[in-house]
PDB file of C-alpha atoms in Angstrom:
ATOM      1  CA  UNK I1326      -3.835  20.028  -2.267  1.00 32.00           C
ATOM      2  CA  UNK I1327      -3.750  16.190  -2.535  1.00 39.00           C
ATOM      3  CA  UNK I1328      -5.785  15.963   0.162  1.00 37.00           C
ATOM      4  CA  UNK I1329      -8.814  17.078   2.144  1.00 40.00           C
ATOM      5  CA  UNK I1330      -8.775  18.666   5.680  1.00 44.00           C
ATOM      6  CA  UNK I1331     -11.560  16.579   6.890  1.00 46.00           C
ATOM      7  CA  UNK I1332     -10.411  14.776  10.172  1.00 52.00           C
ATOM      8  CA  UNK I1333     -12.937  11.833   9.249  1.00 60.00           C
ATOM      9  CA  UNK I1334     -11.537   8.465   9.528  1.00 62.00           C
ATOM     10  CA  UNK I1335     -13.320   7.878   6.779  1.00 69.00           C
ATOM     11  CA  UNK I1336     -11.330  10.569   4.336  1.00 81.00           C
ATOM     12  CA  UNK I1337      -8.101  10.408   2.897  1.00 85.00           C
ATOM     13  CA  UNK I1338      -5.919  12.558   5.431  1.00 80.00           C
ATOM     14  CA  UNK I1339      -2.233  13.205   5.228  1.00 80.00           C
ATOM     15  CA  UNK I1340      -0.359  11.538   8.194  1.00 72.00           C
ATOM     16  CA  UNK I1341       2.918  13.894   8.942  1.00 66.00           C
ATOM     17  CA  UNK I1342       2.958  13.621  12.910  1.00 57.00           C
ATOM     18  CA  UNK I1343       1.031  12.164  15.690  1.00 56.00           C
ATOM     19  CA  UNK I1344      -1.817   9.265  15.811  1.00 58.00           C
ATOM     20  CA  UNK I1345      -3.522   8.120  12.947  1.00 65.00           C
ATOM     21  CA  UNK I1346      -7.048   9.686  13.786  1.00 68.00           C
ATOM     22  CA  UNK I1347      -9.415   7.070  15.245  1.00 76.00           C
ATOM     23  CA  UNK I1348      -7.203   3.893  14.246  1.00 81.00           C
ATOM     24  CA  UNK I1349      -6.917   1.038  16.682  1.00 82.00           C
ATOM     25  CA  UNK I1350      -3.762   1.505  18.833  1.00 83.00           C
ATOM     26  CA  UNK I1351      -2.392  -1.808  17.672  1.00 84.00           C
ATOM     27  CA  UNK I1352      -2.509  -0.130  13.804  1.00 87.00           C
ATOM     28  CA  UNK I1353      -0.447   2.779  14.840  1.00 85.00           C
ATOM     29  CA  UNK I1354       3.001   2.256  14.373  1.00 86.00           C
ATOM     30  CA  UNK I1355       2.184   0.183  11.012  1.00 89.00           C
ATOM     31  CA  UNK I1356      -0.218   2.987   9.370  1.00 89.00           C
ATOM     32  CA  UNK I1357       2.504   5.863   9.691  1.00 84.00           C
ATOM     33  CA  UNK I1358       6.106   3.871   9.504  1.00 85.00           C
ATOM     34  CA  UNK I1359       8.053   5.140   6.767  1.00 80.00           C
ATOM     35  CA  UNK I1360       9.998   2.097   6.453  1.00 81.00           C
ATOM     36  CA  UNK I1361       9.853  -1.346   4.316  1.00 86.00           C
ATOM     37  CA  UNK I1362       6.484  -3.274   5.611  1.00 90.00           C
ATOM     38  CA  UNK I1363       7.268  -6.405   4.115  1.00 90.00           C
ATOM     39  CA  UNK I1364      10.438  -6.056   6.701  1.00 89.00           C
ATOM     40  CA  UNK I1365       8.622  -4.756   9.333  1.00 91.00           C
ATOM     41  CA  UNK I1366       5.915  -7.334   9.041  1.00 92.00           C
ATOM     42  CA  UNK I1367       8.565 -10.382   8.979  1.00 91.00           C
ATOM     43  CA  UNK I1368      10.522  -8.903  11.954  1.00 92.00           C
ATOM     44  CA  UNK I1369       7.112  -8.526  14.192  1.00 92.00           C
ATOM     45  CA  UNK I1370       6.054 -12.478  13.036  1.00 92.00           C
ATOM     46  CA  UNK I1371       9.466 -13.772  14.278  1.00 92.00           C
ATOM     47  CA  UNK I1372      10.688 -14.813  10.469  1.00 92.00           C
ATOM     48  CA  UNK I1373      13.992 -15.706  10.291  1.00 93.00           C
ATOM     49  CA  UNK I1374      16.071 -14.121   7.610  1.00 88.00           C
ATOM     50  CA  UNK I1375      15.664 -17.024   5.198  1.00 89.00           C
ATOM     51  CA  UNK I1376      12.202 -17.211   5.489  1.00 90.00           C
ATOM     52  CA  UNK I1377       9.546 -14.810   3.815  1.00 89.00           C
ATOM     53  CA  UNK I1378       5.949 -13.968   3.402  1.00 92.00           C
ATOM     54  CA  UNK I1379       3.920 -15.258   0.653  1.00 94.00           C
ATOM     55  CA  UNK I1380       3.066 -13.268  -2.134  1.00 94.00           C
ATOM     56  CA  UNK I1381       0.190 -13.836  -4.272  1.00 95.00           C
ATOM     57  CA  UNK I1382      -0.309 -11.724  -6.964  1.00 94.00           C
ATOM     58  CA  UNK I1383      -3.733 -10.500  -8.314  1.00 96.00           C
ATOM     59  CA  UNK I1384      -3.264  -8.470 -10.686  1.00 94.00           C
ATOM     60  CA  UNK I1385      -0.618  -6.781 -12.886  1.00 90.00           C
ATOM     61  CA  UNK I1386      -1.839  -5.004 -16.000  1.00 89.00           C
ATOM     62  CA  UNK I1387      -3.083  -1.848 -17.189  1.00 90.00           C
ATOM     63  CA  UNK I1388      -6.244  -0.506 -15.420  1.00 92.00           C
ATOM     64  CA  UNK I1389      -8.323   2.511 -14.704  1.00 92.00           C
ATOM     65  CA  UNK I1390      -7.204   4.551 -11.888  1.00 94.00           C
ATOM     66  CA  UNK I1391      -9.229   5.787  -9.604  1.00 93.00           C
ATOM     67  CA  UNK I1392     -10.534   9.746  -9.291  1.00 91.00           C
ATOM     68  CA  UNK I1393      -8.295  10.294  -6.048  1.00 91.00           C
ATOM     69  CA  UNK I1394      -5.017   8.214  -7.593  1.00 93.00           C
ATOM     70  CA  UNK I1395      -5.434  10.658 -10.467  1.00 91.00           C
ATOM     71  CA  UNK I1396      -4.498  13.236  -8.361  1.00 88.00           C
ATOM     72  CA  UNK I1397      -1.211  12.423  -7.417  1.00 88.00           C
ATOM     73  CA  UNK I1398       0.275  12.741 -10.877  1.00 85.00           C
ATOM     74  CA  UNK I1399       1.384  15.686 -12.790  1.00 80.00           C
ATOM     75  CA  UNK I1400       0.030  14.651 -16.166  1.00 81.00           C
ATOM     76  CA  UNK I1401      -3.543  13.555 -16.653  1.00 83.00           C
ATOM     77  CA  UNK I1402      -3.567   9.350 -16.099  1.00 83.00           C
ATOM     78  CA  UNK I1403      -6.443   7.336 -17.275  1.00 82.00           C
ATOM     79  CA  UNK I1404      -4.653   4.265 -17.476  1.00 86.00           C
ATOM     80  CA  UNK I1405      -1.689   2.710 -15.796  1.00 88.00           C
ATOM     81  CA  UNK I1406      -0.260  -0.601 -14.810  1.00 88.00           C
ATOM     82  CA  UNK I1407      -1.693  -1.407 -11.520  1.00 92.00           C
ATOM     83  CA  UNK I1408      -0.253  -4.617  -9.861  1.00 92.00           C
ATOM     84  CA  UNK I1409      -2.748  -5.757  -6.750  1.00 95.00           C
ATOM     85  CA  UNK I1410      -1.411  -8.591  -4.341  1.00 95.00           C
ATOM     86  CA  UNK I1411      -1.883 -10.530  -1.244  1.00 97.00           C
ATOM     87  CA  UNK I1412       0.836 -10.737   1.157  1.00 95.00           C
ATOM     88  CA  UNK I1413      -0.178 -13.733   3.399  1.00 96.00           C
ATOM     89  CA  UNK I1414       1.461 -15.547   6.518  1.00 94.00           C
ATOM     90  CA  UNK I1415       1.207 -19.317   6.216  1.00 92.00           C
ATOM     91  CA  UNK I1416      -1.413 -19.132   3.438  1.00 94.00           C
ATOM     92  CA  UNK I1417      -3.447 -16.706   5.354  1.00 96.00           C
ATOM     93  CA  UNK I1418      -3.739 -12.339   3.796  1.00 97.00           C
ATOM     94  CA  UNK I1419      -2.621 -10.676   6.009  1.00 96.00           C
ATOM     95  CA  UNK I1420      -1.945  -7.078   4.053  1.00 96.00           C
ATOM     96  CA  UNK I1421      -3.545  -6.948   0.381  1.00 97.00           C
ATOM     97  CA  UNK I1422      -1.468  -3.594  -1.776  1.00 95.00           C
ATOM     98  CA  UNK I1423      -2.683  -2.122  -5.108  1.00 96.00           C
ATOM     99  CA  UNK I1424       0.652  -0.328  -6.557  1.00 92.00           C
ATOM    100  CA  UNK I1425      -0.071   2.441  -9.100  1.00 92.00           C
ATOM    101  CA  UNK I1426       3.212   2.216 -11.509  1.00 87.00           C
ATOM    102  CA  UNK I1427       2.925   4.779 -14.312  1.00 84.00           C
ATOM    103  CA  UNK I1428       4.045   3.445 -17.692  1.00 77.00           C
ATOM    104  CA  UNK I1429       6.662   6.548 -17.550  1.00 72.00           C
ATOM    105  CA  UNK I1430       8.024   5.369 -14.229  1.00 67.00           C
ATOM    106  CA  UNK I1431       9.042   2.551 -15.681  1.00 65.00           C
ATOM    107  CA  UNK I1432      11.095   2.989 -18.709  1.00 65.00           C
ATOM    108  CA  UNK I1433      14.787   4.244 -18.331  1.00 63.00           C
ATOM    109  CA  UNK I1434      17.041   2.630 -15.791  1.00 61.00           C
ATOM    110  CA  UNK I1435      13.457   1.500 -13.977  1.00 66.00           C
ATOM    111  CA  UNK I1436      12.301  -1.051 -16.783  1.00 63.00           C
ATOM    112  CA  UNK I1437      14.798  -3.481 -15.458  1.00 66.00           C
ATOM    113  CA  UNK I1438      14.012  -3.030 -11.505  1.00 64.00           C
ATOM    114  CA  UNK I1439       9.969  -2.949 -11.921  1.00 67.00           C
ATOM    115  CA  UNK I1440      10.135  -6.470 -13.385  1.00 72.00           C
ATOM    116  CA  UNK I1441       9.297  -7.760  -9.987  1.00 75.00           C
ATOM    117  CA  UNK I1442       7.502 -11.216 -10.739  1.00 73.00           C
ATOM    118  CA  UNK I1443       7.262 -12.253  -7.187  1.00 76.00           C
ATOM    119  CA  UNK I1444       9.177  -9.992  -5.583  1.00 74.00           C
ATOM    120  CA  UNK I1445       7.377  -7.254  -3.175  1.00 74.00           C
ATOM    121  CA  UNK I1446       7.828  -3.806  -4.377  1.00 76.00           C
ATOM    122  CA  UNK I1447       9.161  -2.833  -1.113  1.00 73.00           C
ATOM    123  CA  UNK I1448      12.348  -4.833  -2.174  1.00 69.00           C
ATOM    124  CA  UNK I1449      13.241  -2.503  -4.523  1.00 69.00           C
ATOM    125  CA  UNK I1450      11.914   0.921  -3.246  1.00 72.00           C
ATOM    126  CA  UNK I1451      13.977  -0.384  -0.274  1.00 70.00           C
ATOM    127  CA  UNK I1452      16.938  -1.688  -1.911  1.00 64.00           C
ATOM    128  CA  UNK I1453      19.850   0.475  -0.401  1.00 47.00           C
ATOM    129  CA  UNK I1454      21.936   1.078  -4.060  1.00 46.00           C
ATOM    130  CA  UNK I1455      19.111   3.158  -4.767  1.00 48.00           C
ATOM    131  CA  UNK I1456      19.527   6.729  -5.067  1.00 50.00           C
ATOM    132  CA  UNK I1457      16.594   9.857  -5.914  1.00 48.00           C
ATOM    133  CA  UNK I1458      14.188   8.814  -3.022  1.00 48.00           C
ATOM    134  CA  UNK I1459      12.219  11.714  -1.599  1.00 54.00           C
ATOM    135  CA  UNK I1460      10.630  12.199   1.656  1.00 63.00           C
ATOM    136  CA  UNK I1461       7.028  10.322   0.856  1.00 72.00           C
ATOM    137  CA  UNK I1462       3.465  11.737   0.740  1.00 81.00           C
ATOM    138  CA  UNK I1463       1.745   9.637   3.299  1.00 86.00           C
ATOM    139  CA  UNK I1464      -2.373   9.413   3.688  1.00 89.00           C
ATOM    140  CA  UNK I1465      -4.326   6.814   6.204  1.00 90.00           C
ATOM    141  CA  UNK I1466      -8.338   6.163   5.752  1.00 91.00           C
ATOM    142  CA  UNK I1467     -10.545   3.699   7.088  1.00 92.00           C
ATOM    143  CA  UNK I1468     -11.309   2.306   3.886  1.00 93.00           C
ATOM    144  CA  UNK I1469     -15.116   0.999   3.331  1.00 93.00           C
ATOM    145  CA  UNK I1470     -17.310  -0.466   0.890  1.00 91.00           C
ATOM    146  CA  UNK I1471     -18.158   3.314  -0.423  1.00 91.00           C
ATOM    147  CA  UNK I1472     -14.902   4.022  -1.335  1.00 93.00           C
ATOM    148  CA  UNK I1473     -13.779   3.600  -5.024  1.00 94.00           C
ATOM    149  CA  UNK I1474     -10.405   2.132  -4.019  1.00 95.00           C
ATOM    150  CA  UNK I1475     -12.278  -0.421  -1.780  1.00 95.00           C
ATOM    151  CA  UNK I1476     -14.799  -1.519  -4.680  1.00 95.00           C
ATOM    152  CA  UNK I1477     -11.424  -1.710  -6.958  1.00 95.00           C
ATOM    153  CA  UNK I1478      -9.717  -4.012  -4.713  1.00 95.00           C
ATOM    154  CA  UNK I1479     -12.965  -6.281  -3.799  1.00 96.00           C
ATOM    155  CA  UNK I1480     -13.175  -6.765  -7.275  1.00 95.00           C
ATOM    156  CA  UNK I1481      -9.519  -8.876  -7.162  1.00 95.00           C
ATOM    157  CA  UNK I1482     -10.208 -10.141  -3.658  1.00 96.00           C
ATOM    158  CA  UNK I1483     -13.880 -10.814  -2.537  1.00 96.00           C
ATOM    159  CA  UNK I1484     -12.534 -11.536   0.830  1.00 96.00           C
ATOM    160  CA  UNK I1485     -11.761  -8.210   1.999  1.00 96.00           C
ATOM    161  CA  UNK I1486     -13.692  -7.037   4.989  1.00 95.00           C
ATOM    162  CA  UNK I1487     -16.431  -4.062   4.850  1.00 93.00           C
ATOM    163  CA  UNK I1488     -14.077  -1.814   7.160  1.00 93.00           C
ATOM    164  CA  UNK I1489     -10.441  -1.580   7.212  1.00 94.00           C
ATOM    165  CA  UNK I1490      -7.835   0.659   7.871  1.00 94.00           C
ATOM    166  CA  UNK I1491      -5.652   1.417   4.852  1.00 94.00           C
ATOM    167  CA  UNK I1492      -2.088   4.035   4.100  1.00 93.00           C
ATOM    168  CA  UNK I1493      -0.864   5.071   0.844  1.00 93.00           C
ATOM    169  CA  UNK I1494       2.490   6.860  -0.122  1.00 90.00           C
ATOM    170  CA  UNK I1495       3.695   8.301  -3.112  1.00 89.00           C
ATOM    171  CA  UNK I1496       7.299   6.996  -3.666  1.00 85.00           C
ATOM    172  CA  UNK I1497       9.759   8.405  -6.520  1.00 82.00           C
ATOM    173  CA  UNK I1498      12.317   5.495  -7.569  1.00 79.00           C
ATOM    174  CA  UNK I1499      15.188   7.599  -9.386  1.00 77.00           C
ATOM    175  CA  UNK I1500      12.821  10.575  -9.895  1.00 76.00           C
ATOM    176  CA  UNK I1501       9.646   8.996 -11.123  1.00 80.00           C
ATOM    177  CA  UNK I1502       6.588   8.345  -8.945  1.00 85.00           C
ATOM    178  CA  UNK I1503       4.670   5.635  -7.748  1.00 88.00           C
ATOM    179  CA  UNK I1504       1.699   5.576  -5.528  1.00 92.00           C
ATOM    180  CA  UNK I1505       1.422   2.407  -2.840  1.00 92.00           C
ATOM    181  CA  UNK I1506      -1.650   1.659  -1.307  1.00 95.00           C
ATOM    182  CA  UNK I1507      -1.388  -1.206   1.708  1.00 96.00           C
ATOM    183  CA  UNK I1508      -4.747  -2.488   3.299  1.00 96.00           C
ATOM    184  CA  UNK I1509      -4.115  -4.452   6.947  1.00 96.00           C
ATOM    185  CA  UNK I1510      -6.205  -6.966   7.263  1.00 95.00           C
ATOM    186  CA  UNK I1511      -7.968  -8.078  10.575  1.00 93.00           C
ATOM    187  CA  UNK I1512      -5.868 -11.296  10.282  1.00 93.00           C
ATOM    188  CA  UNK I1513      -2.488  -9.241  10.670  1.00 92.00           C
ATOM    189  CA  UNK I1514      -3.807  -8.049  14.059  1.00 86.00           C
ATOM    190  CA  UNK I1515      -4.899 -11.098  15.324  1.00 87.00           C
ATOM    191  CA  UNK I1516      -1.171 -12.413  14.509  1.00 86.00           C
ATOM    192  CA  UNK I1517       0.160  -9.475  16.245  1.00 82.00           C
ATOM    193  CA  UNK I1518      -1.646 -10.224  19.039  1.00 80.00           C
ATOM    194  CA  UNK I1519      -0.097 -13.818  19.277  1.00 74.00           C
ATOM    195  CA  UNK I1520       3.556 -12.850  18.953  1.00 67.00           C
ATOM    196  CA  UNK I1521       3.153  -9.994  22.075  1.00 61.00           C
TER     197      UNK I1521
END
């Protein structure tokens, strides 16, 4: 099992149907859509299509994983190249995502997509002349300043709040995996609010 059956918020739990367990009801729809966020989130904050969110990346190098991103592999990882970046709306974070990208995943006919420089990582896992995607593992948390993958992502941005609500999917781009983890921040809901 990749996950634990503990209904706690604050435990990784996989999301296959129904409410995200104790998440505000503005969070829903964004913690279990299976779709492209950085899409979703310029559609909700009335982009037009030539306009796009900021990205602003932290990170992207090899790192320690975390115990429970170890577990999503089938070989024993240690080490992989983990990019961490802010996606902001008019210079303000609105979403912060630490993307686990196994050195394996991308060699092959990947090495050329995964050079993203500034490019979200939804653009390619999204990207419709891509074939070999699988139906993704999908796990919510209310992420706090106990959890290793909170501490991990402080370190990169001493911003981040105490308490938020966090998702992370395993994706396979043309067979091989990566593991997405995408942190709302309480600026994104504010936002939300405004555009309702």
């Amino acid at each position: 099992m990749l996950w634990r059956k503990s209904r706690s918020p604050f435990t990784w739990h996989q999301l296959d149907h129904g409410a995200p367990l104790g998440a505000p009801l503005a969070l829903h729809e964004w913690l279990s859509d299976t779709g492209s966020l950085t899409r979703k989130l310029e559609k909700a904050l009335l982009y037009p299509d030539d306009r796009h969110l900021e990205l602003q990346i932290l990170a992207d190098c090899k790192q320690d994983l975390v115990a429970s991103e170890k577990k999503f592999f089938s070989r024993p990882m240690n080490r992989s190249r983990i990019r961490e970046i802010l996606l902001c709306d008019q210079g303000e974070p609105i979403v912060m995502a630490r993307s686990v990208l196994p050195i394996t995943s991308s060699i092959g006919s990947n090495h050329t997509i995964l050079k993203l420089g500034h490019k979200p990582l939804g653009a390619v896992l999204f990207a419709k002349v891509l074939k070999g995607r699988f139906r993704p593992i999908r796990q919510i948390v209310r992420l706090d300043h106990h959890h290793p993958e909170w501490k991990v992502c402080q370190r990169r941005y001493a911003d981040l709040p105490k308490r938020v609500w966090a998702r992370r999917t395993l994706y396979h781009l043309n067979g091989h995996p990566l593991l997405v983890m995408e942190i709302f921040l309480p600026a994104l809901l504010a936002k939300l609010q405004r555009t309702d």
